[in-house]
């Protein structure tokens, strides 16, 4: 929070964004899920304003994770999918730089975009699997409750005088 205060006084937008990101990480370490979500959202918004593509991906990935921790699985998956598309766009930008013979920029962008795309893709797959698991667990619980009700009814019928 001290860094946030300093960066705010200096009007350093990137520093402010990074401070929000580190505050969110500290809060999430303490499993205080609502507060870090707000901090990740603010960090992402500020990194978008700064145009820092790498930290946009990082903060978006962490925001998606936070949605998952809060039980907002559909929002987590949508955020991971958005992040995957952003990483793919970075890769396309690297390819365009390569076509323009800007080799160093293309190499740097391709490496970063490739890593970010792999991570985003993995997180998207993980989100889909976790949602399916959650839906399966809910269905299993419903079936268990129905079975208990049926068992209770059968016991009542057997013990009822005729």
Coordinates of N, CA and C in Angstrom, one line a residue:
X1 N 0.8 -1.2 0.0 CA 0.0 0.0 0.0 C 0.9 1.3 0.0
X2 N 2.0 1.2 0.6 CA 2.9 2.3 0.6 C 3.4 2.6 -0.8
X3 N 3.7 1.6 -1.6 CA 4.1 1.8 -3.0 C 3.0 2.4 -3.8
X4 N 1.8 2.0 -3.5 CA 0.6 2.5 -4.2 C 0.5 4.0 -3.9
X5 N 0.7 4.4 -2.7 CA 0.7 5.8 -2.3 C 1.8 6.6 -3.0
X6 N 3.0 6.1 -3.1 CA 4.1 6.7 -3.7 C 3.8 6.9 -5.2
X7 N 3.4 5.8 -5.9 CA 3.2 5.8 -7.3 C 2.0 6.8 -7.6
X8 N 1.0 6.8 -6.7 CA -0.1 7.8 -6.9 C 0.4 9.2 -6.9
X9 N 1.3 9.5 -5.9 CA 1.8 10.9 -5.8 C 2.6 11.2 -7.0
X10 N 3.3 10.2 -7.6 CA 4.2 10.5 -8.8 C 3.3 10.4 -10.1
X11 N 2.1 10.0 -9.9 CA 1.2 9.9 -11.1 C 1.8 8.9 -12.1
X12 N 2.3 7.8 -11.6 CA 2.9 6.7 -12.4 C 1.9 5.7 -12.6
X13 N 1.2 5.7 -13.7 CA 0.1 4.8 -13.9 C 0.5 3.3 -13.9
X14 N 1.6 3.0 -14.5 CA 2.1 1.6 -14.5 C 2.4 1.2 -13.1
X15 N 3.1 2.0 -12.3 CA 3.4 1.7 -10.9 C 2.1 1.5 -10.1
X16 N 1.1 2.3 -10.4 CA -0.1 2.2 -9.6 C -0.8 0.8 -10.0
X17 N -0.8 0.5 -11.3 CA -1.3 -0.8 -11.7 C -0.6 -1.9 -11.0
X18 N 0.7 -1.9 -11.0 CA 1.5 -3.0 -10.5 C 1.3 -3.1 -9.0
X19 N 1.1 -1.9 -8.3 CA 0.8 -1.9 -6.9 C -0.5 -2.6 -6.6
X20 N -1.5 -2.3 -7.4 CA -2.8 -3.0 -7.2 C -2.7 -4.5 -7.4
X21 N -1.8 -4.9 -8.4 CA -1.6 -6.3 -8.6 C -0.9 -7.0 -7.4
X22 N 0.1 -6.4 -6.8 CA 0.7 -7.0 -5.7 C -0.1 -6.9 -4.4
X23 N -1.0 -5.9 -4.3 CA -1.9 -5.9 -3.2 C -2.9 -7.1 -3.3
X24 N -3.4 -7.3 -4.5 CA -4.3 -8.4 -4.8 C -3.7 -9.7 -4.4
X25 N -2.4 -9.9 -4.8 CA -1.7 -11.1 -4.5 C -1.6 -11.4 -3.0
X26 N -1.3 -10.3 -2.3 CA -1.1 -10.4 -0.8 C -2.5 -10.8 -0.2
X27 N -3.5 -10.1 -0.7 CA -4.9 -10.4 -0.1 C -5.3 -11.8 -0.5
X28 N -5.0 -12.3 -1.7 CA -5.4 -13.7 -2.0 C -4.6 -14.7 -1.3
X29 N -3.4 -14.4 -0.9 CA -2.6 -15.3 0.0 C -3.3 -15.5 1.3
X30 N -4.0 -14.5 1.7 CA -4.8 -14.5 3.0 C -6.2 -15.1 2.8
X31 N -6.5 -15.6 1.6 CA -7.8 -16.1 1.2 C -8.9 -15.2 1.5
X32 N -8.7 -13.9 1.2 CA -9.8 -12.9 1.3 C -10.2 -12.6 -0.1
X33 N -11.1 -13.5 -0.6 CA -11.3 -13.5 -2.1 C -12.0 -12.3 -2.7
X34 N -12.9 -11.6 -2.0 CA -13.6 -10.5 -2.5 C -12.7 -9.3 -2.8
X35 N -11.9 -9.0 -1.8 CA -11.0 -7.8 -1.9 C -10.0 -8.0 -3.1
X36 N -9.3 -9.2 -3.2 CA -8.4 -9.3 -4.3 C -9.0 -9.2 -5.7
X37 N -10.3 -9.7 -5.8 CA -11.0 -9.5 -7.1 C -11.0 -8.1 -7.5
X38 N -11.4 -7.2 -6.6 CA -11.5 -5.8 -6.9 C -10.1 -5.2 -7.3
X39 N -9.1 -5.7 -6.6 CA -7.7 -5.2 -6.9 C -7.3 -5.7 -8.2
X40 N -7.5 -7.0 -8.5 CA -7.2 -7.5 -9.9 C -7.9 -6.8 -11.0
X41 N -9.2 -6.5 -10.7 CA -9.9 -5.7 -11.8 C -9.3 -4.4 -12.0
X42 N -8.9 -3.7 -10.9 CA -8.3 -2.4 -11.1 C -7.0 -2.5 -11.7
X43 N -6.2 -3.4 -11.4 CA -4.9 -3.6 -12.0 C -5.0 -3.9 -13.5
X44 N -6.0 -4.7 -13.9 CA -6.2 -5.0 -15.3 C -6.7 -3.8 -16.0
X45 N -7.6 -3.0 -15.4 CA -8.1 -1.8 -16.1 C -6.9 -0.8 -16.3
X46 N -6.0 -0.7 -15.3 CA -4.9 0.2 -15.5 C -3.9 -0.3 -16.5
X47 N -3.6 -1.6 -16.4 CA -2.6 -2.1 -17.4 C -3.2 -2.0 -18.8
X48 N -4.5 -2.1 -19.0 CA -5.1 -1.9 -20.3 C -4.9 -0.4 -20.7
X49 N -5.1 0.5 -19.8 CA -4.8 1.9 -20.1 C -3.4 2.2 -20.5
X50 N -2.5 1.5 -19.8 CA -1.0 1.7 -20.1 C -0.6 0.9 -21.4
X51 N -1.4 0.0 -21.8 CA -1.0 -0.8 -23.0 C 0.0 -1.9 -22.7
X52 N 0.2 -2.3 -21.5 CA 1.2 -3.3 -21.2 C 0.6 -4.7 -21.4
X53 N 0.8 -5.2 -22.6 CA 0.2 -6.5 -23.0 C 0.5 -7.7 -22.1
X54 N 1.7 -7.8 -21.7 CA 2.1 -8.9 -20.8 C 1.3 -8.8 -19.5
X55 N 1.3 -7.7 -18.8 CA 0.6 -7.6 -17.6 C -0.9 -7.5 -17.7
X56 N -1.4 -7.2 -18.9 CA -2.9 -7.3 -19.1 C -3.2 -8.8 -19.0
X57 N -2.4 -9.6 -19.7 CA -2.6 -11.1 -19.6 C -2.4 -11.6 -18.2
X58 N -1.4 -11.2 -17.5 CA -1.2 -11.7 -16.2 C -2.4 -11.3 -15.2
X59 N -2.7 -10.0 -15.2 CA -3.8 -9.6 -14.3 C -5.2 -10.2 -14.7
X60 N -5.4 -10.4 -16.0 CA -6.6 -11.1 -16.5 C -6.7 -12.5 -16.0
X61 N -5.5 -13.2 -16.1 CA -5.4 -14.6 -15.7 C -5.7 -14.7 -14.2
X62 N -5.1 -13.8 -13.4 CA -5.3 -13.9 -12.0 C -6.8 -13.5 -11.6
X63 N -7.4 -12.6 -12.4 CA -8.8 -12.2 -12.1 C -9.7 -13.4 -12.4
X64 N -9.4 -14.2 -13.5 CA -10.2 -15.4 -13.8 C -10.0 -16.4 -12.6
X65 N -8.8 -16.5 -12.1 CA -8.6 -17.5 -11.0 C -9.5 -17.0 -9.8
X66 N -9.5 -15.7 -9.6 CA -10.2 -15.2 -8.4 C -11.7 -15.4 -8.6
X67 N -12.2 -15.3 -9.9 CA -13.6 -15.6 -10.1 C -13.9 -17.0 -9.8
X68 N -13.0 -17.9 -10.1 CA -13.2 -19.3 -9.8 C -13.2 -19.6 -8.3
X69 N -12.3 -18.9 -7.6 CA -12.3 -19.1 -6.1 C -13.5 -18.6 -5.5
X70 N -14.2 -17.6 -6.1 CA -15.4 -17.1 -5.6 C -16.7 -17.9 -6.0
X71 N -16.4 -19.0 -6.8 CA -17.5 -19.8 -7.3 C -18.2 -19.3 -8.5
X72 N -17.6 -18.3 -9.1 CA -18.2 -17.7 -10.4 C -17.5 -18.4 -11.6
X73 N -17.8 -19.7 -11.7 CA -17.1 -20.5 -12.7 C -17.4 -20.1 -14.1
X74 N -18.6 -19.7 -14.5 CA -18.8 -19.2 -15.9 C -18.1 -18.0 -16.2
X75 N -18.0 -17.0 -15.2 CA -17.2 -15.8 -15.4 C -15.7 -16.1 -15.5
X76 N -15.3 -17.1 -14.7 CA -13.9 -17.5 -14.8 C -13.5 -18.0 -16.1
X77 N -14.4 -18.9 -16.7 CA -14.1 -19.5 -18.0 C -14.2 -18.4 -19.1
X78 N -15.1 -17.5 -19.0 CA -15.2 -16.4 -20.0 C -14.0 -15.5 -20.0
X79 N -13.5 -15.3 -18.8 CA -12.3 -14.4 -18.6 C -11.1 -15.1 -19.2
X80 N -11.0 -16.5 -18.9 CA -9.8 -17.2 -19.5 C -9.9 -17.2 -21.0
X81 N -11.1 -17.4 -21.5 CA -11.3 -17.4 -23.0 C -10.9 -16.1 -23.6
X82 N -11.3 -15.0 -22.9 CA -10.9 -13.6 -23.4 C -9.4 -13.5 -23.4
X83 N -8.8 -14.0 -22.3 CA -7.3 -14.0 -22.2 C -6.6 -14.8 -23.3
X84 N -7.2 -15.9 -23.6 CA -6.7 -16.8 -24.7 C -6.7 -16.0 -26.0
X85 N -7.8 -15.3 -26.3 CA -7.9 -14.6 -27.5 C -6.9 -13.4 -27.6
X86 N -6.7 -12.8 -26.4 CA -5.7 -11.7 -26.4 C -4.3 -12.2 -26.6
X87 N -4.0 -13.4 -26.1 CA -2.7 -14.0 -26.3 C -2.5 -14.4 -27.8
X88 N -3.5 -14.9 -28.4 CA -3.5 -15.2 -29.8 C -3.2 -13.9 -30.6
X89 N -3.9 -12.8 -30.2 CA -3.7 -11.6 -31.0 C -2.2 -11.1 -30.8
X90 N -1.6 -11.3 -29.7 CA -0.2 -11.0 -29.5 C 0.6 -11.8 -30.4
X91 N 0.3 -13.0 -30.6 CA 1.1 -13.9 -31.5 C 0.9 -13.4 -32.9
X92 N -0.3 -13.0 -33.3 CA -0.5 -12.5 -34.7 C 0.3 -11.2 -34.8
X93 N 0.4 -10.4 -33.8 CA 1.2 -9.1 -33.9 C 2.7 -9.5 -34.1
X94 N 3.1 -10.5 -33.4 CA 4.5 -10.9 -33.5 C 4.8 -11.4 -35.0
X95 N 3.8 -12.1 -35.5 CA 4.0 -12.6 -36.9 C 4.0 -11.4 -37.9
X96 N 3.2 -10.4 -37.6 CA 3.2 -9.2 -38.5 C 4.6 -8.5 -38.4
X97 N 5.1 -8.4 -37.2 CA 6.4 -7.7 -37.0 C 7.5 -8.5 -37.7
X98 N 7.4 -9.9 -37.7 CA 8.3 -10.7 -38.5 C 8.2 -10.4 -40.0
X99 N 7.0 -10.2 -40.5 CA 6.8 -9.9 -41.9 C 7.5 -8.6 -42.3
X100 N 7.5 -7.7 -41.3 CA 8.1 -6.3 -41.5 C 9.6 -6.4 -41.3
X101 N 10.1 -7.5 -41.1 CA 11.6 -7.7 -40.8 C 12.1 -7.1 -39.6
X102 N 11.2 -6.9 -38.6 CA 11.6 -6.4 -37.3 C 11.9 -7.6 -36.4
X103 N 13.0 -8.3 -36.6 CA 13.3 -9.6 -36.1 C 13.3 -9.6 -34.5
X104 N 14.0 -8.6 -33.9 CA 14.1 -8.6 -32.5 C 12.7 -8.4 -31.8
X105 N 11.9 -7.5 -32.3 CA 10.5 -7.3 -31.8 C 9.7 -8.6 -32.0
X106 N 9.8 -9.1 -33.2 CA 9.1 -10.4 -33.5 C 9.4 -11.5 -32.6
X107 N 10.7 -11.7 -32.4 CA 11.2 -12.8 -31.5 C 10.7 -12.6 -30.1
X108 N 10.8 -11.4 -29.6 CA 10.4 -11.1 -28.2 C 8.9 -11.3 -28.1
X109 N 8.1 -10.7 -29.0 CA 6.7 -10.9 -29.0 C 6.2 -12.3 -29.1
X110 N 6.9 -13.0 -30.0 CA 6.5 -14.4 -30.2 C 6.7 -15.3 -29.0
X111 N 7.9 -15.1 -28.4 CA 8.2 -15.9 -27.2 C 7.1 -15.6 -26.1
X112 N 6.9 -14.3 -25.8 CA 6.0 -13.9 -24.8 C 4.5 -14.4 -25.1
X113 N 4.1 -14.1 -26.4 CA 2.8 -14.5 -26.8 C 2.6 -16.0 -26.8
X114 N 3.6 -16.8 -27.1 CA 3.5 -18.2 -27.1 C 3.4 -18.7 -25.7
X115 N 4.1 -18.2 -24.8 CA 4.0 -18.6 -23.4 C 2.6 -18.2 -22.8
X116 N 2.2 -17.0 -23.1 CA 0.9 -16.5 -22.6 C -0.2 -17.3 -23.2
X117 N -0.1 -17.6 -24.5 CA -1.2 -18.4 -25.2 C -1.3 -19.8 -24.6
X118 N -0.1 -20.4 -24.3 CA -0.1 -21.8 -23.7 C -0.8 -21.7 -22.3
X119 N -0.4 -20.7 -21.5 CA -1.0 -20.6 -20.2 C -2.5 -20.3 -20.3
X120 N -2.9 -19.4 -21.1 CA -4.3 -19.1 -21.3 C -5.1 -20.3 -21.7
X121 N -4.6 -21.1 -22.7 CA -5.2 -22.3 -23.2 C -5.4 -23.3 -22.1
X122 N -4.4 -23.5 -21.3 CA -4.4 -24.5 -20.2 C -5.4 -24.0 -19.2
X123 N -5.5 -22.7 -18.9 CA -6.4 -22.2 -17.9 C -7.9 -22.4 -18.4
X124 N -8.1 -22.2 -19.7 CA -9.4 -22.3 -20.3 C -9.9 -23.8 -20.2
X125 N -9.0 -24.7 -20.5 CA -9.3 -26.1 -20.4 C -9.6 -26.5 -19.0
X126 N -8.8 -26.0 -18.1 CA -9.0 -26.3 -16.6 C -10.3 -25.7 -16.2
X127 N -10.7 -24.5 -16.6 CA -11.9 -23.9 -16.2 C -13.1 -24.8 -16.7
X128 N -13.0 -25.3 -17.9 CA -14.1 -26.1 -18.5 C -14.2 -27.4 -17.7
X129 N -13.1 -28.0 -17.4 CA -13.1 -29.2 -16.6 C -13.6 -29.0 -15.2
X130 N -13.2 -27.9 -14.6 CA -13.7 -27.6 -13.2 C -15.2 -27.4 -13.2
X131 N -15.7 -26.7 -14.2 CA -17.1 -26.4 -14.3 C -17.9 -27.8 -14.5
X132 N -17.4 -28.6 -15.3 CA -18.0 -29.9 -15.5 C -18.0 -30.7 -14.2
X133 N -16.9 -30.7 -13.5 CA -16.8 -31.4 -12.2 C -17.8 -30.8 -11.2
X134 N -17.9 -29.5 -11.2 CA -18.8 -28.9 -10.3 C -20.3 -29.3 -10.6
X135 N -20.6 -29.3 -11.9 CA -22.0 -29.6 -12.3 C -22.2 -31.1 -12.0
X136 N -21.2 -32.0 -12.2 CA -21.4 -33.4 -11.8 C -21.6 -33.6 -10.3
X137 N -20.8 -32.8 -9.5 CA -21.0 -32.9 -8.1 C -22.4 -32.5 -7.6
X138 N -22.9 -31.4 -8.3 CA -24.2 -31.0 -7.9 C -25.2 -32.0 -8.3
X139 N -25.1 -32.6 -9.5 CA -26.0 -33.6 -9.9 C -26.0 -34.8 -9.0
X140 N -24.8 -35.2 -8.6 CA -24.6 -36.4 -7.7 C -25.3 -36.1 -6.4
X141 N -25.1 -34.9 -5.9 CA -25.7 -34.5 -4.6 C -27.3 -34.6 -4.7
X142 N -27.8 -34.1 -5.8 CA -29.2 -34.1 -6.0 C -29.7 -35.5 -6.0
X143 N -29.0 -36.4 -6.7 CA -29.4 -37.8 -6.8 C -29.4 -38.5 -5.4
X144 N -28.3 -38.1 -4.6 CA -28.2 -38.7 -3.3 C -29.4 -38.3 -2.4
X145 N -29.8 -37.0 -2.5 CA -30.9 -36.5 -1.7 C -32.2 -37.2 -2.1
X146 N -32.4 -37.3 -3.4 CA -33.6 -38.0 -3.9 C -33.6 -39.5 -3.4
X147 N -32.5 -40.1 -3.5 CA -32.4 -41.5 -3.0 C -32.8 -41.6 -1.5
X148 N -32.3 -40.6 -0.7 CA -32.6 -40.6 0.7 C -34.1 -40.4 0.9
X149 N -34.7 -39.5 0.1 CA -36.1 -39.3 0.3 C -36.9 -40.6 -0.1
X150 N -36.5 -41.2 -1.2 CA -37.2 -42.5 -1.5 C -37.0 -43.6 -0.5
X151 N -35.9 -43.7 0.1 CA -35.6 -44.6 1.2 C -36.5 -44.3 2.4
X152 N -36.6 -43.1 2.7 CA -37.4 -42.6 3.9 C -38.9 -43.0 3.6
X153 N -39.3 -42.7 2.4 CA -40.7 -43.0 2.0 C -41.0 -44.5 2.1
X154 N -40.0 -45.3 1.6 CA -40.2 -46.8 1.6 C -40.3 -47.3 3.1
X155 N -39.4 -46.7 3.9 CA -39.4 -47.1 5.3 C -40.7 -46.8 6.0
X156 N -41.3 -45.6 5.7 CA -42.6 -45.2 6.2 C -43.7 -46.2 5.8
X157 N -43.6 -46.5 4.5 CA -44.7 -47.5 4.0 C -44.6 -48.8 4.7
X158 N -43.3 -49.3 5.0 CA -43.2 -50.6 5.6 C -43.6 -50.6 7.0
X159 N -43.4 -49.5 7.7 CA -43.7 -49.4 9.1 C -45.1 -48.9 9.4
X160 N -45.8 -48.5 8.4 CA -47.2 -48.0 8.6 C -48.1 -49.2 8.8
X161 N -49.0 -49.1 9.8 CA -49.9 -50.2 10.0 C -50.9 -50.3 8.9
X162 N -51.2 -51.6 8.6 CA -52.1 -51.8 7.4 C -53.5 -52.1 7.8

